[in-house]
Tab-separated table of C-alpha atoms in Angstrom:
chain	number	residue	atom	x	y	z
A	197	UNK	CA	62.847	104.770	0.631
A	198	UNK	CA	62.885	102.550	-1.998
A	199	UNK	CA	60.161	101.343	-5.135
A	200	UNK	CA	56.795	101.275	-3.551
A	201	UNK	CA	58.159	101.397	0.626
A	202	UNK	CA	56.211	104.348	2.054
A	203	UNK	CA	57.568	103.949	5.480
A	204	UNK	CA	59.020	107.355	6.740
A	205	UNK	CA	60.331	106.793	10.671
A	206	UNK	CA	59.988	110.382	11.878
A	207	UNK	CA	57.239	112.657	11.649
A	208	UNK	CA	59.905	115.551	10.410
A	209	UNK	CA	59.913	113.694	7.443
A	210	UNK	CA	56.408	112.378	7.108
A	211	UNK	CA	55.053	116.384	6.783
A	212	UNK	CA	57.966	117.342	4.689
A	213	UNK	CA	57.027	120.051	2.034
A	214	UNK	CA	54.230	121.503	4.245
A	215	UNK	CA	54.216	125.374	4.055
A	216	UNK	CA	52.531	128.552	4.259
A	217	UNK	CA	49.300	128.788	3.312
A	218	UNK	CA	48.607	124.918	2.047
A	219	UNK	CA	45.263	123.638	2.106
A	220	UNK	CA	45.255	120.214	4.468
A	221	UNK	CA	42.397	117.906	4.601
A	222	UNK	CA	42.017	115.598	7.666
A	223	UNK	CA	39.997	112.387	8.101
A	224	UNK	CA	38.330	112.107	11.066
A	225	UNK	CA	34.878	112.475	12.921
A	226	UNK	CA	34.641	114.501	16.484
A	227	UNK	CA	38.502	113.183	17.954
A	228	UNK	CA	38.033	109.565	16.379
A	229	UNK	CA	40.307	108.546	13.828
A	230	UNK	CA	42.053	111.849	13.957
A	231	UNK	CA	46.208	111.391	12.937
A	232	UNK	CA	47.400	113.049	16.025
A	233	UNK	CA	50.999	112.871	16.030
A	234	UNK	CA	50.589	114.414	11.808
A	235	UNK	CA	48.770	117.471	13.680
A	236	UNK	CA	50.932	117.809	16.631
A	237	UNK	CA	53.691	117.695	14.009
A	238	UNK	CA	52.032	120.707	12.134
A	239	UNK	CA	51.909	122.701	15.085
A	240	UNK	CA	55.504	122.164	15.975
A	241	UNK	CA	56.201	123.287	12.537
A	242	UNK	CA	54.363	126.424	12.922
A	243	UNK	CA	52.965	126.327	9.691
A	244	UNK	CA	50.599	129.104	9.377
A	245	UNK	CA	47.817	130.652	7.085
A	246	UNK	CA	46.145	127.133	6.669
A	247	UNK	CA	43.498	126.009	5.323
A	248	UNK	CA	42.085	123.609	6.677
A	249	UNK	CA	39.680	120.629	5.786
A	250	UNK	CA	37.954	118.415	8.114
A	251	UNK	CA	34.257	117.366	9.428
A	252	UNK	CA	35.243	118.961	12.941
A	253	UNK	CA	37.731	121.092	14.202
A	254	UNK	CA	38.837	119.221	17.287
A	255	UNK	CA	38.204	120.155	20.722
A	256	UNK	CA	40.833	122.960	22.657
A	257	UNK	CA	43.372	121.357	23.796
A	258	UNK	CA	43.277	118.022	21.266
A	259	UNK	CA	42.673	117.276	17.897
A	260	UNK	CA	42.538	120.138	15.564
A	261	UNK	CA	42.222	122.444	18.077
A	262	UNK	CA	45.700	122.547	18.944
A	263	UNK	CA	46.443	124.673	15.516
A	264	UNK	CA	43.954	127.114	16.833
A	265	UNK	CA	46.827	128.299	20.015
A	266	UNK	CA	49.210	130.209	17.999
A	267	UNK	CA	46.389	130.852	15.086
A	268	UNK	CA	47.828	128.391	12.633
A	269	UNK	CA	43.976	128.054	10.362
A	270	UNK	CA	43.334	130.724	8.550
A	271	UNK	CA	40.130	129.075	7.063
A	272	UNK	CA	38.400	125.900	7.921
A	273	UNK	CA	35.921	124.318	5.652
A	274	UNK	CA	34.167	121.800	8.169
A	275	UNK	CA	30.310	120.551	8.555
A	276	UNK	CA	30.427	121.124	12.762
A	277	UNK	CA	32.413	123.051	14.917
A	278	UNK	CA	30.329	122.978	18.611
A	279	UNK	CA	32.695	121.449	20.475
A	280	UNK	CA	35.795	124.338	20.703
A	281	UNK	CA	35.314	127.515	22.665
A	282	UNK	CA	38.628	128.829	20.915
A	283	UNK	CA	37.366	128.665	17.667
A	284	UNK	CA	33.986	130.589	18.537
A	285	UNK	CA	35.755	133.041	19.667
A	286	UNK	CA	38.639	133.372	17.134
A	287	UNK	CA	35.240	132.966	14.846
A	288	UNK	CA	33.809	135.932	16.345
A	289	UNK	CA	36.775	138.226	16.552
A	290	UNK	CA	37.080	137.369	12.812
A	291	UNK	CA	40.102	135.995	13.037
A	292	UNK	CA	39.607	132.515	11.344
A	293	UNK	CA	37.304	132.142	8.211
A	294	UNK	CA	34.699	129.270	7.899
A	295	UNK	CA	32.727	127.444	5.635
A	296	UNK	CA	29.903	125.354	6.899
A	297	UNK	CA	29.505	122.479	4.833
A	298	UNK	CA	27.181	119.994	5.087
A	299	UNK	CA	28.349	116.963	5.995
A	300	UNK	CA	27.804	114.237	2.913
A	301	UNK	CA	28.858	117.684	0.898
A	302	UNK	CA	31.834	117.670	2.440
A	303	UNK	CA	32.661	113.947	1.842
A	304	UNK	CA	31.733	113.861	-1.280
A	305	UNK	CA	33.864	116.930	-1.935
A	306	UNK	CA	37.129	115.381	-0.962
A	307	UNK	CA	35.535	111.846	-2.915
A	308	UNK	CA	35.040	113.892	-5.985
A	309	UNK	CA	38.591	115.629	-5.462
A	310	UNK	CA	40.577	112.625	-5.511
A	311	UNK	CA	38.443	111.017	-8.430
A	312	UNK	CA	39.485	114.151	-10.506
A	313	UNK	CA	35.382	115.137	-10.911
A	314	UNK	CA	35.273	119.052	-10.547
A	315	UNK	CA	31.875	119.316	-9.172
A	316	UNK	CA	28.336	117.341	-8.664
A	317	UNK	CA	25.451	118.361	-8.209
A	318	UNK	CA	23.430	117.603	-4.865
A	319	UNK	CA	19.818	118.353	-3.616
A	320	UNK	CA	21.459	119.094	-0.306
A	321	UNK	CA	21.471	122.375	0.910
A	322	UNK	CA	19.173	123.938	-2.314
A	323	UNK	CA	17.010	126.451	-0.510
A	324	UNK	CA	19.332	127.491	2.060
A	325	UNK	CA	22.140	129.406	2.889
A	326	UNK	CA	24.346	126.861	1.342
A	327	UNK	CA	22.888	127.477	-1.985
A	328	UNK	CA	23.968	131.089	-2.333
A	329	UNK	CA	25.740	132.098	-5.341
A	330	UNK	CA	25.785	128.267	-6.371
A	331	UNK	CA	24.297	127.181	-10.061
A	332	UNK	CA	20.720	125.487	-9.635
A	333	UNK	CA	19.595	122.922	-11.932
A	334	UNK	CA	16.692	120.793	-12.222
A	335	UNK	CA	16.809	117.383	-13.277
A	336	UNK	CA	13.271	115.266	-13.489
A	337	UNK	CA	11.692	118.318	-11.584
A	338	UNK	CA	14.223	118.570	-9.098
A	339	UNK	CA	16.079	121.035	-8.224
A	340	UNK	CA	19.927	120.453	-7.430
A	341	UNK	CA	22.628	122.805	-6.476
A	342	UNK	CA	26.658	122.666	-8.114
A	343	UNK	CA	29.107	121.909	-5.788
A	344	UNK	CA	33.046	122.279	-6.427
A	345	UNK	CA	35.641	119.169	-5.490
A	346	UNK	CA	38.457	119.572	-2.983
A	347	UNK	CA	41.872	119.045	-3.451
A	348	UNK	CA	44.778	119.709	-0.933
A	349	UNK	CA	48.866	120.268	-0.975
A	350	UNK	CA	48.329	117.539	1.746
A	351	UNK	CA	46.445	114.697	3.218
A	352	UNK	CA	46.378	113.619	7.063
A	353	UNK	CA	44.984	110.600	8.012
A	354	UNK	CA	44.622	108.026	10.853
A	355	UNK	CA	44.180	104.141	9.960
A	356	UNK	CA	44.704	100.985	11.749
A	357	UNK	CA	46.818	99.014	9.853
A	358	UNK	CA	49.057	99.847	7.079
A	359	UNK	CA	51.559	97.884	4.722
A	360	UNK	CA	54.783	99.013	3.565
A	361	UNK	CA	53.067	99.808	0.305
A	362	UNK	CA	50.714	102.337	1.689
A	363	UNK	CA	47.503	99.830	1.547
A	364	UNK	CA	45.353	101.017	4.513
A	365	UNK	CA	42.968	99.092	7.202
A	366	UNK	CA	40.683	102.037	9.270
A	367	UNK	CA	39.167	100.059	12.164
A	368	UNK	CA	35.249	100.436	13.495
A	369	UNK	CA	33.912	103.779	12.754
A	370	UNK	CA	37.624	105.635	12.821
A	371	UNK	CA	37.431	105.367	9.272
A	372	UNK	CA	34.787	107.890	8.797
A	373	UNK	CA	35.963	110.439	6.675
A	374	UNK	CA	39.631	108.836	6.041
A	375	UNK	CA	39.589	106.952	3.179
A	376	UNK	CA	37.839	110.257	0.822
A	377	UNK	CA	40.294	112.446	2.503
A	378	UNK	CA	43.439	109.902	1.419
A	379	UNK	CA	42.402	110.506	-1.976
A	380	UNK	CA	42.263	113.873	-2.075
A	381	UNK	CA	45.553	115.013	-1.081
A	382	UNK	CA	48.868	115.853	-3.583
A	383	UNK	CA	50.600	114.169	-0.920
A	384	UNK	CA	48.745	111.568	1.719
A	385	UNK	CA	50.541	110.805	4.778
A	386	UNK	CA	48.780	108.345	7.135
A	387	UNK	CA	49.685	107.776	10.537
A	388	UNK	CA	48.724	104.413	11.484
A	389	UNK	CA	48.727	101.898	14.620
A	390	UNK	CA	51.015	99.277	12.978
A	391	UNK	CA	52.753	98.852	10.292
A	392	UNK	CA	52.873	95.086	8.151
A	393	UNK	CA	55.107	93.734	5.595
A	394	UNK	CA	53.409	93.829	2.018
A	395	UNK	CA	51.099	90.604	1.905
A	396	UNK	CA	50.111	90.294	5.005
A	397	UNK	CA	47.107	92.110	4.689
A	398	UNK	CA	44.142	90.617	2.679
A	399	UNK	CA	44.148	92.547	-1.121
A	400	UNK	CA	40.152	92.385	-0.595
A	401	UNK	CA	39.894	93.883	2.289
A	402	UNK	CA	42.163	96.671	1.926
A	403	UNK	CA	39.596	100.006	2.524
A	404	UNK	CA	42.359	102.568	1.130
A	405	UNK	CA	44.876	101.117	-1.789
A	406	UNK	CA	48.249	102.053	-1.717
A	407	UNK	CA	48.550	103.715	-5.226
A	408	UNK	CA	46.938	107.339	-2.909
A	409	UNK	CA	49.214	106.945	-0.056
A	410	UNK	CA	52.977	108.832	-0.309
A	411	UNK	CA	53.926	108.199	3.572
A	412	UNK	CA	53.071	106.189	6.154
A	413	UNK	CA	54.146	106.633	9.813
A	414	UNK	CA	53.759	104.429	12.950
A	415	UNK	CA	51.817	106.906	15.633
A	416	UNK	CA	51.200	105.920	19.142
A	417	UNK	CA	48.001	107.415	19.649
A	418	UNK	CA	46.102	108.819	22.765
A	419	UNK	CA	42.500	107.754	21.225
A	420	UNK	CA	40.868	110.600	23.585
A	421	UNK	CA	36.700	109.696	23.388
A	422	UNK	CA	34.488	112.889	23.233
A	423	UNK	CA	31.750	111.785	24.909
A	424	UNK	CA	31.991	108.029	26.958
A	425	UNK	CA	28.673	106.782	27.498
A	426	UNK	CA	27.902	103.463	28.730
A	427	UNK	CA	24.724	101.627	29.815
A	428	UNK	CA	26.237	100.991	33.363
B	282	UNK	CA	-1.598	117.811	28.921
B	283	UNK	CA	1.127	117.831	26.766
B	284	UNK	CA	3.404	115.357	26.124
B	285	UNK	CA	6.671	114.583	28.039
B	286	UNK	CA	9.790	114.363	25.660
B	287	UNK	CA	9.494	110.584	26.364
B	288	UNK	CA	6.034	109.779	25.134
B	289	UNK	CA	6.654	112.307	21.891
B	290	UNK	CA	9.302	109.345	20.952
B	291	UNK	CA	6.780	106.593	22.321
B	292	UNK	CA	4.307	108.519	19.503
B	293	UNK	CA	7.257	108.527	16.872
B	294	UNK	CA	8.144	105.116	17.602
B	295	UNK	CA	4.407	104.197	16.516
B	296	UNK	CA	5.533	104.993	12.605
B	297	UNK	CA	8.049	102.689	12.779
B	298	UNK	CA	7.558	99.648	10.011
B	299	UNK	CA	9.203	96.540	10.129
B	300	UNK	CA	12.247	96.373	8.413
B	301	UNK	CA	12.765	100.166	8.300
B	302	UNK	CA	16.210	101.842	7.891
B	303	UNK	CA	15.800	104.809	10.409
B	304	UNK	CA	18.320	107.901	11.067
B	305	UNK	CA	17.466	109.397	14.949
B	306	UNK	CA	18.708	112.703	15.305
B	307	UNK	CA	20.532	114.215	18.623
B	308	UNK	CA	17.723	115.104	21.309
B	309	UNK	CA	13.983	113.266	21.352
B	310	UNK	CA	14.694	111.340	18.117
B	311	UNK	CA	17.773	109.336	19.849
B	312	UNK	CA	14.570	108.596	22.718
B	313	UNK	CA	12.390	106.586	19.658
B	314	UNK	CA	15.329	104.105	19.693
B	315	UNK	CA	14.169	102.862	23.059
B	316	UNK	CA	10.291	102.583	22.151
B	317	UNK	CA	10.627	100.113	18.993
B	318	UNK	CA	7.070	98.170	19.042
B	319	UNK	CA	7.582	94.463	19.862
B	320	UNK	CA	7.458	92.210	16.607
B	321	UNK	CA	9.384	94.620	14.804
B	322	UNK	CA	13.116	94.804	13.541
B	323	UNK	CA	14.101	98.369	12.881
B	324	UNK	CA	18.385	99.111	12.033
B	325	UNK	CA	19.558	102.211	13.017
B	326	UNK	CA	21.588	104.135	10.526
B	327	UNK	CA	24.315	106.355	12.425
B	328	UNK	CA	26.073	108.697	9.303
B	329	UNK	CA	29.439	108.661	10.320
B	330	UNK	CA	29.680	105.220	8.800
B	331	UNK	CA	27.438	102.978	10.959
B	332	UNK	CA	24.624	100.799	9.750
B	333	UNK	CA	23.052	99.038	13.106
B	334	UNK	CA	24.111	100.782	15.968
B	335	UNK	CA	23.222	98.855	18.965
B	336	UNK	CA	23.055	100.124	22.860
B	337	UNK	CA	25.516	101.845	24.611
B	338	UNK	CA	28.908	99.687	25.718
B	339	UNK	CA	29.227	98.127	29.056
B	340	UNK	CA	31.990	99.910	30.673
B	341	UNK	CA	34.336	96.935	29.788
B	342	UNK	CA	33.536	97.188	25.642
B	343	UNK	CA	34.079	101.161	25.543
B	344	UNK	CA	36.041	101.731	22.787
B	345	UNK	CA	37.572	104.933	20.991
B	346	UNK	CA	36.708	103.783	17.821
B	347	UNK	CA	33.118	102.721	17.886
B	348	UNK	CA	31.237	106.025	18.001
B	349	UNK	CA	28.300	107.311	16.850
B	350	UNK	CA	27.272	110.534	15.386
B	351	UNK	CA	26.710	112.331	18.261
B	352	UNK	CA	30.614	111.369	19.078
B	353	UNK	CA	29.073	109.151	21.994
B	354	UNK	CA	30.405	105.418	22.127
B	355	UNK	CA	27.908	102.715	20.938
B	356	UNK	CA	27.858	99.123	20.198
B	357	UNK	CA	27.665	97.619	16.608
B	358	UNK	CA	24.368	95.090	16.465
B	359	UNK	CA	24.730	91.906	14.862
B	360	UNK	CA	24.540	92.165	11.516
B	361	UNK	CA	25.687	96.144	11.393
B	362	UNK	CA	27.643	97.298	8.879
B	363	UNK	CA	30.835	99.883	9.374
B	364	UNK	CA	31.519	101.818	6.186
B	365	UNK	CA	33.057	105.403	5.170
B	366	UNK	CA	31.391	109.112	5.240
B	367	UNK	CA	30.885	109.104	1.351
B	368	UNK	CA	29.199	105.597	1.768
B	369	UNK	CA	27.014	106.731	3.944
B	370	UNK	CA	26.304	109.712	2.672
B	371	UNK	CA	25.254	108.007	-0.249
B	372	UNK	CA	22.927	105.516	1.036
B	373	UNK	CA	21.108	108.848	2.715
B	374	UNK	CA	20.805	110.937	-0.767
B	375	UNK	CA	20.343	108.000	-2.854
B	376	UNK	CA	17.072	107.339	-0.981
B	377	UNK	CA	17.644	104.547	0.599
B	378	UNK	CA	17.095	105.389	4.176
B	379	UNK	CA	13.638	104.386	4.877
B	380	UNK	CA	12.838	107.408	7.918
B	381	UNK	CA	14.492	110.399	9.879
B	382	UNK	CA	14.101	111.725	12.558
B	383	UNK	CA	14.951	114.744	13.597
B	384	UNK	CA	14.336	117.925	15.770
B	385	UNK	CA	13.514	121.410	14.650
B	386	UNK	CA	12.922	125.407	15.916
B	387	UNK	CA	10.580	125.691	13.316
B	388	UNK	CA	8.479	124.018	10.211
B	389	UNK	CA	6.564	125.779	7.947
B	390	UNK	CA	3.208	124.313	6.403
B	391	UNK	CA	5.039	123.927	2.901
B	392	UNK	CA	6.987	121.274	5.081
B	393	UNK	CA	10.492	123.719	5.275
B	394	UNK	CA	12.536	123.091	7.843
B	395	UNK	CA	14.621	125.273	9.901
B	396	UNK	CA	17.292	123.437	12.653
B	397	UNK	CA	20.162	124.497	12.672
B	398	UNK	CA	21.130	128.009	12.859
B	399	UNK	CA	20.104	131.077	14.506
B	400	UNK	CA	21.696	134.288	13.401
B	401	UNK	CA	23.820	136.421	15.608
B	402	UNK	CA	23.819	133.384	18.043
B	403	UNK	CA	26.941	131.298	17.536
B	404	UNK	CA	26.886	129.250	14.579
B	405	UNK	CA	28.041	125.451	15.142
B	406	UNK	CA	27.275	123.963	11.936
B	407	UNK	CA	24.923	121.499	10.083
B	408	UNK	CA	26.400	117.976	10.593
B	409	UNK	CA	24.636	116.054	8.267
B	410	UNK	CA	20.953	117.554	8.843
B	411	UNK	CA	20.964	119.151	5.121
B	412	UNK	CA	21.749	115.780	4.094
B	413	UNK	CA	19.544	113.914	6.041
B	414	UNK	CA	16.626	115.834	4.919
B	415	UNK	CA	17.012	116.558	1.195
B	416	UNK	CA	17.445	112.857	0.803
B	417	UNK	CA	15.563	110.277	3.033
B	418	UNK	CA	12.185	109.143	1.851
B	419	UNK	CA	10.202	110.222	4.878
B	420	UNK	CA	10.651	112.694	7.643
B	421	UNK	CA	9.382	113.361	10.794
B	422	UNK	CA	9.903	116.252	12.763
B	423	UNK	CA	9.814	116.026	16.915
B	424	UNK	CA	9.348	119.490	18.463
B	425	UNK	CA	7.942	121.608	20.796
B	426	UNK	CA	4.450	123.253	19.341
B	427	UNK	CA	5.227	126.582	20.959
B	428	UNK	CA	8.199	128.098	22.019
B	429	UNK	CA	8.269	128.911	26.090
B	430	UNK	CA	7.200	132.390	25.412
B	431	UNK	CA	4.059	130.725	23.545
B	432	UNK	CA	5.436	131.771	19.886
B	433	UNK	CA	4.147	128.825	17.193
B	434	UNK	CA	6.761	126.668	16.060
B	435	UNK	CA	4.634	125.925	13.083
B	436	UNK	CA	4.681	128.518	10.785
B	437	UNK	CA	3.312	130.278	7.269
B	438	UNK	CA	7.023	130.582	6.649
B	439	UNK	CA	10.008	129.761	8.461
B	440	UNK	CA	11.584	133.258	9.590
B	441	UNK	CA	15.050	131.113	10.344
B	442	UNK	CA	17.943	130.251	7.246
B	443	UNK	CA	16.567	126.888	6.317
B	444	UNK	CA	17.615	123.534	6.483
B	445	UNK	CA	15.694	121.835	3.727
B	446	UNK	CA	12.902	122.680	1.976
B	447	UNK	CA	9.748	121.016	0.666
B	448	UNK	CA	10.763	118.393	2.527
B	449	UNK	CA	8.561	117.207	6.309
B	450	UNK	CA	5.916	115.346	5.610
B	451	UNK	CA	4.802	114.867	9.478
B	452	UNK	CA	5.207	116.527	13.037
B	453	UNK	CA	4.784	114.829	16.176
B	454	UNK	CA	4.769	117.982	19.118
B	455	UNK	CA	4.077	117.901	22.765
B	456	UNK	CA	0.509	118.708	22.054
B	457	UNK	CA	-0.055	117.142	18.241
B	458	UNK	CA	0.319	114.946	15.440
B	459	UNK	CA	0.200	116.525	12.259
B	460	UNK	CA	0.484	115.667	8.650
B	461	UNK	CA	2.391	118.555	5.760
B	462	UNK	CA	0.886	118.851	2.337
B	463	UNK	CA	-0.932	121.033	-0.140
B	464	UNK	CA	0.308	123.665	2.147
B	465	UNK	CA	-0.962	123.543	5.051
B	466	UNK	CA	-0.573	121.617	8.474
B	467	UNK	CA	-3.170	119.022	8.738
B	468	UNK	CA	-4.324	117.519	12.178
B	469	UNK	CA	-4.426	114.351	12.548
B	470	UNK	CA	-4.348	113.304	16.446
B	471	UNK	CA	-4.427	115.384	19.835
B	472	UNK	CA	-2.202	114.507	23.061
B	473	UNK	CA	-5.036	113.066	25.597
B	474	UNK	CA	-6.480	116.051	27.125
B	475	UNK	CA	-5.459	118.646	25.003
B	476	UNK	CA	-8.406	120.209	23.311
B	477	UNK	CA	-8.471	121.068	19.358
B	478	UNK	CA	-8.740	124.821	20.210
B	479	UNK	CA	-5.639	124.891	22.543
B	480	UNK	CA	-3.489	123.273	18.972
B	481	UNK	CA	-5.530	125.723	17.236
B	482	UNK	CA	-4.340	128.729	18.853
B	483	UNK	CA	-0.546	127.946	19.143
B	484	UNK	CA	-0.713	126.889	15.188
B	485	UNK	CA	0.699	129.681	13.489
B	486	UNK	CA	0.318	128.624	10.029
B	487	UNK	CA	-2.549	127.302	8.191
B	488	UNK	CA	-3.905	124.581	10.050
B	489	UNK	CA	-6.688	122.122	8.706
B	490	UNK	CA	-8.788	120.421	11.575
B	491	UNK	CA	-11.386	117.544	9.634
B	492	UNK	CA	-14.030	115.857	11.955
B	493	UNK	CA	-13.368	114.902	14.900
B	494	UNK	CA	-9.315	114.342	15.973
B	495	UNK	CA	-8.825	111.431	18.389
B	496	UNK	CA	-6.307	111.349	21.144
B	497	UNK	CA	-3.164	109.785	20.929
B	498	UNK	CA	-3.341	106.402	22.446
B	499	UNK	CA	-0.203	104.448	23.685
């Protein structure tokens, strides 16, 4: 690897430095724009006491939900977790912690992170469970609750195209939670559909500069759908 | 009689405005997206990063990455926009959506909401429902008025953890249309045939009926 090339060519080497109980944060929405190979990677590892952070936790047998076989998450800080009988009932047998966050919390917890802000305060979630043991304040007559930033040892994320340099392209709505949790890792390693010489892509439309991006793998990707619906 | 799940969205769809920025939730609320009045242009926002989601893909356009945020694949309409969680996040807290919709077990007549978790049943999360409410301009709330065992839906005060609070500003049930504020759950139209007394008697909390309260009419 040389100057600003971010290529890595196996996925050994793209989760390098992953250990015992590191906090990972995943882009990704349901199973779209998830980086599977980074996760099937992490469960060949056998890294264990994660935590782990991510809208969703994947479904059994993809996704996420693979780390959930040989108990891998020790703690998942997510906004929905429906779709993955294994993690009710590691849930219930209180084998897994959670931490139900809602959803533009969550984002803007792993935005925040990588922008180096501590905490915000948001109107969403004041009133409710969410709210316990969280500072209130009012501003103009409203009241807002203090939420804390995420950071993590590591960031995993899917995008479409990627340069040399680490500039990222998510495609359609695969970008989703990607491009907050790219920021918010100490080291962001995005597995991507192709990879482009520096310059080819288009500096303005680049969703996820280079300057948060350490390694960048080519994945060939299974792109499993959750729930096809058509209007045939 | 009350109201199928298809004419409570036909009812919802009747607050639509033209040029309205509208989040459906899972359930009825997706059902208002096929009852838009002629003459009007409505975009639909979907929050994991869709502004204009059109209709569902033939089977030829499916595609892994074009979901929505029930994790169902859509179409993008012309002129739709495809941005990040934090984005669109934003444009719901900021204000900017113009309506949501969304479902509900209960509401209470200081316009609480409660929709998303029961205790000691499994717990699957919020999604973006906390969100949704503590930041859109205007809410409506599509439920059933009583539960099948004939409990109210439409309380004093929610018994389950909340989701927002202070926060519906209308209800349109199987039997009703009904407007929150000042405290208290104000009538404003009947589904045809239903009398005033039958509303009256599955309205838990306090309910103000004013003159007479037309039907609904579609």
């Amino acid at each position: 690897m040389a100057g600003f090339d971010k290529v890595v060519s196996s996925y050994e080497a793209a989760m390098e430095g992953l250990k015992d109980g590191d906090t990972i944060i995943a882009g990704g929405f349901g199973l779209c724009g998830i980086p599977e190979g980074l996760i099937s990677e992490i469960k060949r590892k056998q890294t264990k006491n994660l935590t782990v952070v991510s809208n969703n936790c994947g479904v059994d047998d993809f996704g996420l939900g693979i780390l959930l076989h040989d108990k891998q998450i020790k703690k998942i800080i997510a906004s929905y977790v429906g779709e993955n009988a294994l993690f009710e009932k590691q849930l219930l047998d209180g084998e897994i912690d959670v931490v139900l966050t809602p959803q533009g919390t969550l984002a803007e917890k792993m935005r925040a992170g990588g922008a180096g802000i501590p905490a915000f305060y948001t109107a969403t979630g004041y009133g409710t469970p969410v709210a316990e043991g969280k500072e209130v304040k009012e501003f103009d007559g409203r009241p807002y609750i203090l939420e804390e930033s995420i950071t993590g040892e590591f960031a995993i994320v899917k995008a479409w195209k990627a340069d040399r340099y680490g500039n990222l392209v998510f495609r359609h709505t695969a970008m989703n939670f990607n491009p907050m949790a790219a920021t918010a890792g100490k080291i962001t390693v995005a597995e991507v559909e192709e990879i482009v010489e520096p310059g080819e892509l288009e500096p303005s439309q680049i969703h996820t500069p280079g300057i948060y991006v350490n390694r960048v793998i080519k994945g060939d990707f299974e792109k499993r759908i959750e729930r096809v619906t058509t209007r045939d | 009689m009350a109201l199928s799940r298809e004419q409570v969205a036909m009812r919802v769809a009747q607050e639509l405005q033209d040029g309205y920025y509208v989040n459906l939730g899972i359930g009825i609320p997706t059902l208002v997206a096929n009852y838009v009045p002629e003459g009007i242009e409505v975009m639909l926002q979907s929050e994991n990063g869709l502004l204009g989601m059109g209709a569902y893909p033939s089977k030829d356009q499916v595609d892994a990455d074009m979901i929505n945020a029930g994790k169902e694949t859509v179409t993008a309409a012309t002129g739709a926009a495809i941005f990040n969680s934090a984005d669109s996040f934003a444009m719901i807290r900021g204000g900017h959506v113009d309506l949501t919709v969304l479902g509900a077990f209960e509401v209470d007549q200081n316009g609480n909401i409660a929709s998303w978790m029961i205790p000691k049943k499994l717990i699957k999360g919020m999604g973006g429902a906390m969100d949704l409410v503590a930041g859109a301009k205007n809410i409506i709330v599509t439920m059933t008025h009583a539960s099948k065992h004939g409990d109210s839906k439409l309380l004093e005060s929610c018994t389950l953890p909340l989701t927002g609070v202070n926060c519906v500003k209308k209800i349109v049930t199987d039997l009703a249309v009904l407007e929150v504020k000042d405290g208290a759950f104000h009538l404003i139209e009947r589904a045809p045939g239903v009398s005033v007394d039958e509303i009256i008697s599955k309205t838990a909390g306090k309910l103000l009926v004013e003159g007479d309260v037309p039907e609904m009419v579609f």
